[in-house]
Coordinates of C-alpha atoms in Angstrom, one line a residue:
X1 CA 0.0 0.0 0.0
X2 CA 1.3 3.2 -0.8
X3 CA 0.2 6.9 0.0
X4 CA 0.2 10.1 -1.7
X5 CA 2.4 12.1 1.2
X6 CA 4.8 13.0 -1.0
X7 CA 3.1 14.1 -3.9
X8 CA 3.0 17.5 -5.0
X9 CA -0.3 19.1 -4.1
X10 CA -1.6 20.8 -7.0
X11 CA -4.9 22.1 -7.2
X12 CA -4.5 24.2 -4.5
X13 CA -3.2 21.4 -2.1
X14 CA 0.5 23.1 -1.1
X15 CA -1.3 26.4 0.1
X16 CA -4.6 24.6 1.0
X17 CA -5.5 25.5 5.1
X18 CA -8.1 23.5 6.2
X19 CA -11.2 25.1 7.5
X20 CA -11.4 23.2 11.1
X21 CA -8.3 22.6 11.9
X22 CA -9.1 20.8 15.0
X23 CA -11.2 18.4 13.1
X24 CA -8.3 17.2 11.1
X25 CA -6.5 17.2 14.5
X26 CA -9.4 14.3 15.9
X27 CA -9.2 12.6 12.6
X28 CA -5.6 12.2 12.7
X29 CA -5.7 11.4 16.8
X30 CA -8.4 8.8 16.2
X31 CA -6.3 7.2 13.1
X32 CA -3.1 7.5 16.0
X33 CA -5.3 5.3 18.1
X34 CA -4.0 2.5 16.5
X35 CA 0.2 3.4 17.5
X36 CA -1.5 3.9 21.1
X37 CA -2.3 0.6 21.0
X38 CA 0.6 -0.8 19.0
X39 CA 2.6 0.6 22.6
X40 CA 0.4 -0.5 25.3
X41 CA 0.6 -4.1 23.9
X42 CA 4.0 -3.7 23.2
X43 CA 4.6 -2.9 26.5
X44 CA 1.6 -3.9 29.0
X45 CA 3.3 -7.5 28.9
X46 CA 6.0 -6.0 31.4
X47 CA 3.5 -5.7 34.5
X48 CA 2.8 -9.6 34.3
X49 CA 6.1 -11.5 33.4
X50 CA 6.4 -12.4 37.0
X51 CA 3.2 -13.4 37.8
X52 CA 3.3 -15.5 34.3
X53 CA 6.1 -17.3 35.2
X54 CA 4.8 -18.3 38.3
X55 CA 1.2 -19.3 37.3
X56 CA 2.1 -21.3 34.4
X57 CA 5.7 -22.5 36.1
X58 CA 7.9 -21.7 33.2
X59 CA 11.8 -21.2 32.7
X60 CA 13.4 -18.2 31.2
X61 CA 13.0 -19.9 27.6
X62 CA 9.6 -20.6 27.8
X63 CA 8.4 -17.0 29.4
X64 CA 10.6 -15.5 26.4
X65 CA 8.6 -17.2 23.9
X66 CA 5.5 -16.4 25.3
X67 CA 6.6 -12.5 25.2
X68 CA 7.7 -12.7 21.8
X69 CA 5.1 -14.6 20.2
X70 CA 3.5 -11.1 19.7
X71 CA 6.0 -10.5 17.3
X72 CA 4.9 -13.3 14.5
X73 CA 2.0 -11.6 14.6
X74 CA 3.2 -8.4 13.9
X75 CA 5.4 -9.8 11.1
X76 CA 2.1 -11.1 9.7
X77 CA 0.0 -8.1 10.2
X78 CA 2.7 -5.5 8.6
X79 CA 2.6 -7.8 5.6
X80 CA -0.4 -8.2 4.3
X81 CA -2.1 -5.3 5.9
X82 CA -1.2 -3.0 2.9
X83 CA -3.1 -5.3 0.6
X84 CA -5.9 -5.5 3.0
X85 CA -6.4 -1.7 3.1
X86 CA -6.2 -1.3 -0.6
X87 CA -9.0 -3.7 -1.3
X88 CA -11.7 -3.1 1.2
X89 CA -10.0 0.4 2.4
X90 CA -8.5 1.7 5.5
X91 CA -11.1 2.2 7.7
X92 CA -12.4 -1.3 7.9
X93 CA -8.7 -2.5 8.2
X94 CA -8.7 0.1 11.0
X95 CA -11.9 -1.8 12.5
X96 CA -10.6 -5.6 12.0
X97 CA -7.1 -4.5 13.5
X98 CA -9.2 -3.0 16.6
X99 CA -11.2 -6.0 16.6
X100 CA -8.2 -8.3 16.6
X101 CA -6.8 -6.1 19.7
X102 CA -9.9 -6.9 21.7
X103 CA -10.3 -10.2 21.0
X104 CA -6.5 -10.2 22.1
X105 CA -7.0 -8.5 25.4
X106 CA -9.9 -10.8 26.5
X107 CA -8.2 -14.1 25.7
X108 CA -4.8 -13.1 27.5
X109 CA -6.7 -11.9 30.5
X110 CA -8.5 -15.4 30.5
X111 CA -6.0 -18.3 29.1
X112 CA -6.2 -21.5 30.5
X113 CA -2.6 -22.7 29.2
X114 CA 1.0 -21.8 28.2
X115 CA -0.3 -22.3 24.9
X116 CA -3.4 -20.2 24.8
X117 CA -1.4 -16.7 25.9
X118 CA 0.7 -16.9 23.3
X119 CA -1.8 -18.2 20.8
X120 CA -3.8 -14.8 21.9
X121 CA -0.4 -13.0 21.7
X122 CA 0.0 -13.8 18.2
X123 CA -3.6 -12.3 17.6
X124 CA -2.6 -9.0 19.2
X125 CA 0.5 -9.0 17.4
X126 CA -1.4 -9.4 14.0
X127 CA -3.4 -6.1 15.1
X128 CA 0.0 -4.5 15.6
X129 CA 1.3 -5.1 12.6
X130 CA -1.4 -4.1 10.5
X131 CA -1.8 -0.9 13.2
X132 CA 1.8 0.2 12.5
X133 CA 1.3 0.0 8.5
X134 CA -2.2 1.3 8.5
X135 CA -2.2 4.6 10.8
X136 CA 0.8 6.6 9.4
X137 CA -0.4 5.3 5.5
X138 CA -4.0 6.7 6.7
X139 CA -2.4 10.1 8.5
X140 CA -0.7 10.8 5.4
X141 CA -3.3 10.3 3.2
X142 CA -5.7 12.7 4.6
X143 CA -3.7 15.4 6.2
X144 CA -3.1 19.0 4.4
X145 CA 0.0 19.1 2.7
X146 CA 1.1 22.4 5.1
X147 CA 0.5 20.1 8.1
X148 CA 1.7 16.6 6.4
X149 CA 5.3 16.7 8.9
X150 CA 3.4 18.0 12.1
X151 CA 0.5 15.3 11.9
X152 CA 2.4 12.1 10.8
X153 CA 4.8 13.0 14.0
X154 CA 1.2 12.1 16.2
X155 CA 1.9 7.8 15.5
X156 CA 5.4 8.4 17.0
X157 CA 3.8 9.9 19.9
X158 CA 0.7 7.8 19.9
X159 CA 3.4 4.5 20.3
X160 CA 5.3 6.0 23.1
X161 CA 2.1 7.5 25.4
X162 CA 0.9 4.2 25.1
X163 CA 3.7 3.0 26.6
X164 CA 3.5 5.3 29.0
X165 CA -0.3 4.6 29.9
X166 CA 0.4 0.9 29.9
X167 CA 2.7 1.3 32.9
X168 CA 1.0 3.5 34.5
X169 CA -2.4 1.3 34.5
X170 CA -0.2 -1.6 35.5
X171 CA 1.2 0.2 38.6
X172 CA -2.4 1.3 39.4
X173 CA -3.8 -2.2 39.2
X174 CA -0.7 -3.2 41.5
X175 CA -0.9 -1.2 44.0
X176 CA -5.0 -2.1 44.2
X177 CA -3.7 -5.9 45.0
X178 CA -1.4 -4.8 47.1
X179 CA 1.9 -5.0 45.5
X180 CA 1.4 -8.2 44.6
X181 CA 1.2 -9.4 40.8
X182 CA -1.3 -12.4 41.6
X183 CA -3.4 -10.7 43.9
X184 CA -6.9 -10.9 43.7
X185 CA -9.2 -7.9 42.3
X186 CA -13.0 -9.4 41.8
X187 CA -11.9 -12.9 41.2
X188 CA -9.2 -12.4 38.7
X189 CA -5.3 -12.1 39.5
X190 CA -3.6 -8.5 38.8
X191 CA -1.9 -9.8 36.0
X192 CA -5.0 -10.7 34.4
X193 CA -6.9 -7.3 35.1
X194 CA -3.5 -5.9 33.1
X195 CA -3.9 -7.8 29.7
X196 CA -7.6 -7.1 30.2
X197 CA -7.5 -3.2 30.1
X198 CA -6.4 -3.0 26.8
X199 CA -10.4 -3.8 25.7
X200 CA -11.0 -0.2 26.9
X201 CA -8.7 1.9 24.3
X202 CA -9.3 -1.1 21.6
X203 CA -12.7 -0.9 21.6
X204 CA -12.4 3.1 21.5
X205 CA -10.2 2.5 19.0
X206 CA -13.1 0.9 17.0
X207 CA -15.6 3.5 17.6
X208 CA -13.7 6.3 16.4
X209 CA -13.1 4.2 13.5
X210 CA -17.0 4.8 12.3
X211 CA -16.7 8.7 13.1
X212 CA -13.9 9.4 10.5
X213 CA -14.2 9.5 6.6
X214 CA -12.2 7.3 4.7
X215 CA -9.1 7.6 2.7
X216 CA -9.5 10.3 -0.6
X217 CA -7.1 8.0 -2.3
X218 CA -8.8 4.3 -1.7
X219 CA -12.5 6.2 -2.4
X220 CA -10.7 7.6 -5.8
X221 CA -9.4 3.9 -6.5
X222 CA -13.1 2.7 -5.8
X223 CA -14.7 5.0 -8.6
X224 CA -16.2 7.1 -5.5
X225 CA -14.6 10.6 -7.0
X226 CA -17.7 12.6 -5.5
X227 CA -16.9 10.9 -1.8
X228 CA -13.3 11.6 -2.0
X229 CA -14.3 15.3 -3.1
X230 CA -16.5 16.4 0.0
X231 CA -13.0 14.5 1.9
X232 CA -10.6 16.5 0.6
X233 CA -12.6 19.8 0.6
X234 CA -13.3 18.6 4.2
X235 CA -9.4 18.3 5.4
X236 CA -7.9 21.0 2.8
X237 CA -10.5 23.3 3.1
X238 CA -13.9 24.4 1.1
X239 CA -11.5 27.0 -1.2
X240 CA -9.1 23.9 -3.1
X241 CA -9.9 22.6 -6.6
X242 CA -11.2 19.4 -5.5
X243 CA -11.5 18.0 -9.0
X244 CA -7.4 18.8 -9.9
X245 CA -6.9 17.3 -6.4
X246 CA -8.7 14.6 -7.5
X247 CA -7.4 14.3 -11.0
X248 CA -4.0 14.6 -9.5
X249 CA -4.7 11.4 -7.3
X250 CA -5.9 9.5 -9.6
X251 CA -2.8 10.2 -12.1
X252 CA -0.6 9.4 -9.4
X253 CA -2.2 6.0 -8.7
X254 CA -2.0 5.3 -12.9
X255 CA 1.7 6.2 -13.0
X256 CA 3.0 4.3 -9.8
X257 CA 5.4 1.6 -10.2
X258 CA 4.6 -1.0 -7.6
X259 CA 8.0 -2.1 -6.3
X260 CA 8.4 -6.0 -5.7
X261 CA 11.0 -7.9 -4.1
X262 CA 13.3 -8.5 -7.4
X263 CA 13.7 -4.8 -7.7
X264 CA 16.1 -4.9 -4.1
X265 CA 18.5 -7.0 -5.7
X266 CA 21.7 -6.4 -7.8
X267 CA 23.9 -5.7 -5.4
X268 CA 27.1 -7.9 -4.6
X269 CA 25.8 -9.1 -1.4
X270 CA 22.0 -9.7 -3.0
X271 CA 20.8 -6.7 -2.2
X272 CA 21.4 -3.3 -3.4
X273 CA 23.6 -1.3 -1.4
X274 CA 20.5 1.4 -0.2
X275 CA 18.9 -1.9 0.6
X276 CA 21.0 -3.7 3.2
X277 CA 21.6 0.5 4.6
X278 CA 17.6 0.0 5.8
X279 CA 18.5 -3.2 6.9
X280 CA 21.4 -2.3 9.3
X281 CA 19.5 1.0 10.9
X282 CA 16.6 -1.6 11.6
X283 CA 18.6 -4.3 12.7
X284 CA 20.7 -2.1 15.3
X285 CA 17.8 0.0 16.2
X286 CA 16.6 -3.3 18.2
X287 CA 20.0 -5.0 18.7
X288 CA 20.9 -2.1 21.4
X289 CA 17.9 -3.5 23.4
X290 CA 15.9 -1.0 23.3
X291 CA 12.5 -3.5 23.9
X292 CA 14.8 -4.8 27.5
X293 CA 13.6 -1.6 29.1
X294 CA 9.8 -2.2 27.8
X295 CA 9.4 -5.9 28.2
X296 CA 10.9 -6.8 31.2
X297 CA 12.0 -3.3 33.3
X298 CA 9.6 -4.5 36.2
X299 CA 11.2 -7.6 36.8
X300 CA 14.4 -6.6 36.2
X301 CA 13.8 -3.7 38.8
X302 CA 12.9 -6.1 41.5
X303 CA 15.8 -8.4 40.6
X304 CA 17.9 -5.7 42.0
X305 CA 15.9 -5.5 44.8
X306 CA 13.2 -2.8 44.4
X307 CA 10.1 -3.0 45.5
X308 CA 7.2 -4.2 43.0
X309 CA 5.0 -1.4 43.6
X310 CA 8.3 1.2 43.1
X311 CA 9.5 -1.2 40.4
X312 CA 6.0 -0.5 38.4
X313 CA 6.4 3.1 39.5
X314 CA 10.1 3.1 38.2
X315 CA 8.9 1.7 34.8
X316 CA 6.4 4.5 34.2
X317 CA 8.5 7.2 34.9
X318 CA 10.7 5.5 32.2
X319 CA 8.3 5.8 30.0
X320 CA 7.5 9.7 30.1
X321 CA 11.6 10.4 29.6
X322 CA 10.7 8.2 26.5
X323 CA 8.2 10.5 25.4
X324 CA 10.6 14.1 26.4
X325 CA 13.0 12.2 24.0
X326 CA 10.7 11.6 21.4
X327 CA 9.2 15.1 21.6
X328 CA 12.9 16.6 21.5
X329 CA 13.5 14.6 17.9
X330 CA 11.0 15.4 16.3
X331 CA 11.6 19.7 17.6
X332 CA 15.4 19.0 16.1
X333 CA 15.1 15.9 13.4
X334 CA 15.0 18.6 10.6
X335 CA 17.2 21.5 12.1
X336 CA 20.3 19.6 13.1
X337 CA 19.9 16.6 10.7
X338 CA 19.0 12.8 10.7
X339 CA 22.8 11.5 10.9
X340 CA 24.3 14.2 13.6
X341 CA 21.3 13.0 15.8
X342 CA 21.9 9.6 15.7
X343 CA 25.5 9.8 16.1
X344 CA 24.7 12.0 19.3
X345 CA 22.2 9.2 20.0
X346 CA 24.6 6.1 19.5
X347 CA 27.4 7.9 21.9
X348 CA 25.1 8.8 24.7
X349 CA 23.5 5.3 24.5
X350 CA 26.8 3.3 24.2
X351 CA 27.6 5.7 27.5
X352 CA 24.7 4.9 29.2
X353 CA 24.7 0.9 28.4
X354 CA 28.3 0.5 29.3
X355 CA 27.5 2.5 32.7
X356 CA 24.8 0.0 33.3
X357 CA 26.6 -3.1 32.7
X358 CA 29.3 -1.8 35.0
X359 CA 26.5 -1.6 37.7
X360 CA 24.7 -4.7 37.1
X361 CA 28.3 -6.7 37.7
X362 CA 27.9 -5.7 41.2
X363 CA 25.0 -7.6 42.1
X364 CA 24.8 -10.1 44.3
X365 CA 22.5 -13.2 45.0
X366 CA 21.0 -15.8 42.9
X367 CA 17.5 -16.1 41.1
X368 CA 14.7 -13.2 42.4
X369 CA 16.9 -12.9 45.4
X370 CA 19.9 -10.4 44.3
X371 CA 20.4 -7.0 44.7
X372 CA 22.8 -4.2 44.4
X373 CA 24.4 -2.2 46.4
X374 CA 23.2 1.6 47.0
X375 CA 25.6 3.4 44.9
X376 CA 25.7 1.1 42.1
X377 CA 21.3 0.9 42.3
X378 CA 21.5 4.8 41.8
X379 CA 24.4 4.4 39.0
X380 CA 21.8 1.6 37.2
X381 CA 18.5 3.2 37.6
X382 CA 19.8 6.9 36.3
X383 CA 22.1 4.9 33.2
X384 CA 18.3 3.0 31.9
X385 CA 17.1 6.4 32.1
X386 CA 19.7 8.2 30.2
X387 CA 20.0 5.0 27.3
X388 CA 15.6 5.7 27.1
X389 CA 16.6 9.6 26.5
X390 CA 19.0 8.9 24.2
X391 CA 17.7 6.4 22.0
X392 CA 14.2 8.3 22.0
X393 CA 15.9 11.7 21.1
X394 CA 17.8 9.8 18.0
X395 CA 17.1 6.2 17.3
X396 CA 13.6 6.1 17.9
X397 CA 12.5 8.3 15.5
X398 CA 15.4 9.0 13.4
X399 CA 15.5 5.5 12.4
X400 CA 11.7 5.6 10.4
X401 CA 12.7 9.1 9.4
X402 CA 15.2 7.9 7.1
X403 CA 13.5 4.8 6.0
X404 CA 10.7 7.1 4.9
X405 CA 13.4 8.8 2.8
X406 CA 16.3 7.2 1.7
X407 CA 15.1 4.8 -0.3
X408 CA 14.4 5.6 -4.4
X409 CA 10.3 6.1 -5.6
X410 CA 10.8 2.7 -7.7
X411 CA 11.7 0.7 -5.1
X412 CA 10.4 2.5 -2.2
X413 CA 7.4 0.0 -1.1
X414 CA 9.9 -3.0 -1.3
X415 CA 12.7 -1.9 0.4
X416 CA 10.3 -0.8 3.5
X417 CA 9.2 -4.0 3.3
X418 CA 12.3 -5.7 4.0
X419 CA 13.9 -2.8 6.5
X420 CA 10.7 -3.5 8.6
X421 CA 10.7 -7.6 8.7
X422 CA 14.5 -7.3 9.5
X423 CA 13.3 -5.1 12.5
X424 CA 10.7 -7.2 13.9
X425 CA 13.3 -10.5 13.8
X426 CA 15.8 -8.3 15.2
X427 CA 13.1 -7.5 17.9
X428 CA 12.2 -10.9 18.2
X429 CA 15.8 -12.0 18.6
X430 CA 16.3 -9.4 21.3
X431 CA 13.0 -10.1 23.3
X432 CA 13.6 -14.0 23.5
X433 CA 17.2 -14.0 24.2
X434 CA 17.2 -11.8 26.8
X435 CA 15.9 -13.5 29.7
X436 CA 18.5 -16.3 29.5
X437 CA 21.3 -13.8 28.9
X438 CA 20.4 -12.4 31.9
X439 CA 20.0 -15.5 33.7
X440 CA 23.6 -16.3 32.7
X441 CA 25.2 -13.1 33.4
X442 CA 23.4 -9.8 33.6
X443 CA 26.6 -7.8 33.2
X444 CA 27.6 -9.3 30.4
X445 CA 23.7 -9.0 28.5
X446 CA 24.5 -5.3 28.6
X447 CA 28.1 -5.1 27.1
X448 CA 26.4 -7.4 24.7
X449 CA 24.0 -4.2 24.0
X450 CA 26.6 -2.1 24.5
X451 CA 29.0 -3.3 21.8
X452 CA 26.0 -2.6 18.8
X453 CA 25.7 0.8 20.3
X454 CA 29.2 1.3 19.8
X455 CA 29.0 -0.3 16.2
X456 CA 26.6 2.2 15.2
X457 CA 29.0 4.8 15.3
X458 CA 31.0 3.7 12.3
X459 CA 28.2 2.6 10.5
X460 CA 26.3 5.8 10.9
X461 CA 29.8 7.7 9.7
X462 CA 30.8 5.3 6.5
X463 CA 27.3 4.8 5.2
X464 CA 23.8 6.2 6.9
X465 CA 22.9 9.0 3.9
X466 CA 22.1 12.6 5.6
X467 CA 18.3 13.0 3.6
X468 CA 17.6 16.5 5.9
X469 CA 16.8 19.2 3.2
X470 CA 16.5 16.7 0.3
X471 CA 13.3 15.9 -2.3
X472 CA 12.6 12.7 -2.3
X473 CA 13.2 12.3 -6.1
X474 CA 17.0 13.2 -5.2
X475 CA 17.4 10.0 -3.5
X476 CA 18.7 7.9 -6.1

């Protein structure tokens, strides 16, 4: 699925002000809805690892792939959700994906096996995926060309408030069972209540879905030019001329060149070049384990001996430096450029890793019974902080930035294809491996992190492109 965000706006579409500009806000908040969700499922798994292991008795492994399984799903979702949305248009994609989300929340809050959390994992995870393809496609599509940047920054923001919202909701339900993960609250453990939450903003999700118009550019592709008319006079204002605007779609749509996967490949290693460039900004935006903090920062508070209820607390306030950082990108993203930002993002985070790792080989104790001592606790808890800031402020954002960019018209679909499967693997890879690395040596997990920082510096340097002031149709 492609969009028209990058087109030029004739008809009036460059200078075009919409008439209500806080109804295209709602419209592009409702379509964010889905990145909301996309990061309090990412990240609501954290508040109920514990209590997982413990109902179901399961090793580090086993827990890992429970957590991860998620992640097929999102693989599956991203892929086909393009061709989804341009058959039956992205509204109703928008209602199956919020559909698949609530189905999701219900059967995690009630499984009755191992088995049966991750198979409703995987259903969430498909929700995600088509979520993360369909909102920014959808933002794009119907926002103003003068507000196009400032609008498709609200799915960025969308992914990391719901990460914030996720922990904070799980540190409320805590704290109602009295610090204790498997406490009771009207006959179902806190854990449960935790994956069961998530109905509330999915089903929102859902509603606002029937309250927004859909896409100009699907309704053109359908024949329905007078629909996509009263759209586009609706988000550009009354004043455009809708029929060049709609003219203008429609030639777009005619003179696309739907990229497929044997346009990526010529280069000497398969792929072109540009290609494998996506590939290693995907890949090392994960292999720094970022998704560590996310997944598993409860527990991996109270291994050090925190309290739960302060470990939850800890974890929230994680989350809103998560969203300063991501708020501070997108205010410098275009003023300082994509590649100084990263490179100031790989050095604080490489900084902030190696700090942590140096801390975590302190600890003493074996299983949930370790802990470190006070100066090293403080050193830990303020380096997780600083790696959240830094990778929010550059990776984070920077990373989609230039995916969005880099990559020629011709093979443009294809090649963000690829960048984002390499991603979720990476993710994957990251999210199961963890809890045996840490098992094994906790230390030594974050050098391992701390070494792909590190990496990233050179490969930033030799061959990241800087994209900041360039048309797309430069990108050759």
């Amino acid at each position: 699925m492609t969009s028209t965000a990058n087109a030029p706006a004739s008809g009036g579409g460059s200078a075009a002000r919409p008439d209500h500009l806080g109804h295209v806000i709602f419209i592009t908040a409702a379509a964010a809805m889905g990145g909301f969700l996309f990061g309090y499922d990412s990240s609501v798994i954290n508040g109920a690892v514990v209590a997982i292991r413990e109902r179901f008795d399961v090793g580090s492994a086993a827990l890992a792939q429970v957590i991860a399984a998620a992640l097929i799903g999102c693989a599956f979702g991203a892929a086909t959700a393009g061709r989804i949305a341009d058959r039956i248009g992205r509204i109703r994609c928008m209602q199956i994906a919020a559909a698949l989300f609530t189905a999701s929340a219900i059967g995690s809050a009630l499984p009755f096996a191992l088995w049966d959390l991750a198979m409703w994992r995987v259903v969430g995870g498909f929700g995600i995926g088509m979520a993360s393809v369909i909102g920014p496609a959808y933002i794009a599509e119907v926002s103003p060309p003068a507000y196009r940047g400032r609008l498709a920054s609200f799915q960025q923001a969308a992914i990391v408030i719901g990460i914030a919202v996720s922990q904070l909701v799980n540190w409320a339900i805590l704290n109602l069972a009295d610090g204790d993960q498997r406490g009771e609250i009207g006959g179902l453990e806190a854990w449960q209540w935790m994956l069961g939450v998530m109905v509330v903003p999915a089903v929102l999700y859902g509603l606002l879905s029937f309250v927004i118009p859909e896409s100009p550019r699907f309704l053109v592709s359908v024949g329905r030019t007078d629909k996509a008319k009263e759209v586009l006079r609706d988000v550009e204002g009354s004043g455009i001329d809708a029929d060049a605007r709609v003219h203008e779609i429609d030639r777009s749509m005619r003179s696309e060149h739907k990229s497929t996967f044997k346009d990526l490949l010529g280069g000497r290693f398969g792929f072109l070049p540009i290609v494998w460039i996506g590939i290693g900004l995907s890949v090392f935006q994960q292999l720094v384990g970022i998704n560590v903090i996310f997944y598993y920062s409860s527990s991996l508070w109270q291994s050090v001996g925190i309290d739960p209820s302060d470990s939850f607390l800890y974890s929230f306030e994680t989350s809103v430096v998560n969203i300063i950082g991501t708020v501070i990108a997108m205010i410098f993203v275009d003023r300082i450029g994509r590649k100084p930002l990263a490179l100031i993002g790989s050095i604080g985070m490489a900084l902030s890793l190696g700090a942590a790792a140096w801390a975590f080989s302190f600890k003493t104790g074996t299983g949930d019974d370790i802990s470190l001592p006070d100066t090293q606790g403080v050193v830990a808890l303020v380096a997780a902080n600083l790696f959240v800031l830094f990778f929010a402020l550059s990776w984070g954002v920077v990373v989609w930035v230039l995916l969005g960019e880099m990559f020629p018209g011709r093979i443009r679909a294809a090649a963000l294809g690829v960048a984002a499967a390499a991603q979720w693997i990476a993710n994957w890879v990251i999210t199961v491996s963890f809890p045996s690395l840490s098992d094994w040596n906790l230390s030594g997990a974050y050098m391992i992190y701390t070494f792909f920082a590190l990496l990233s510096i050179p490969f930033i340097l030799k061959w990241v492109p800087e994209t900041k002031g360039k048309a797309l149709e430069e990108m050759g």
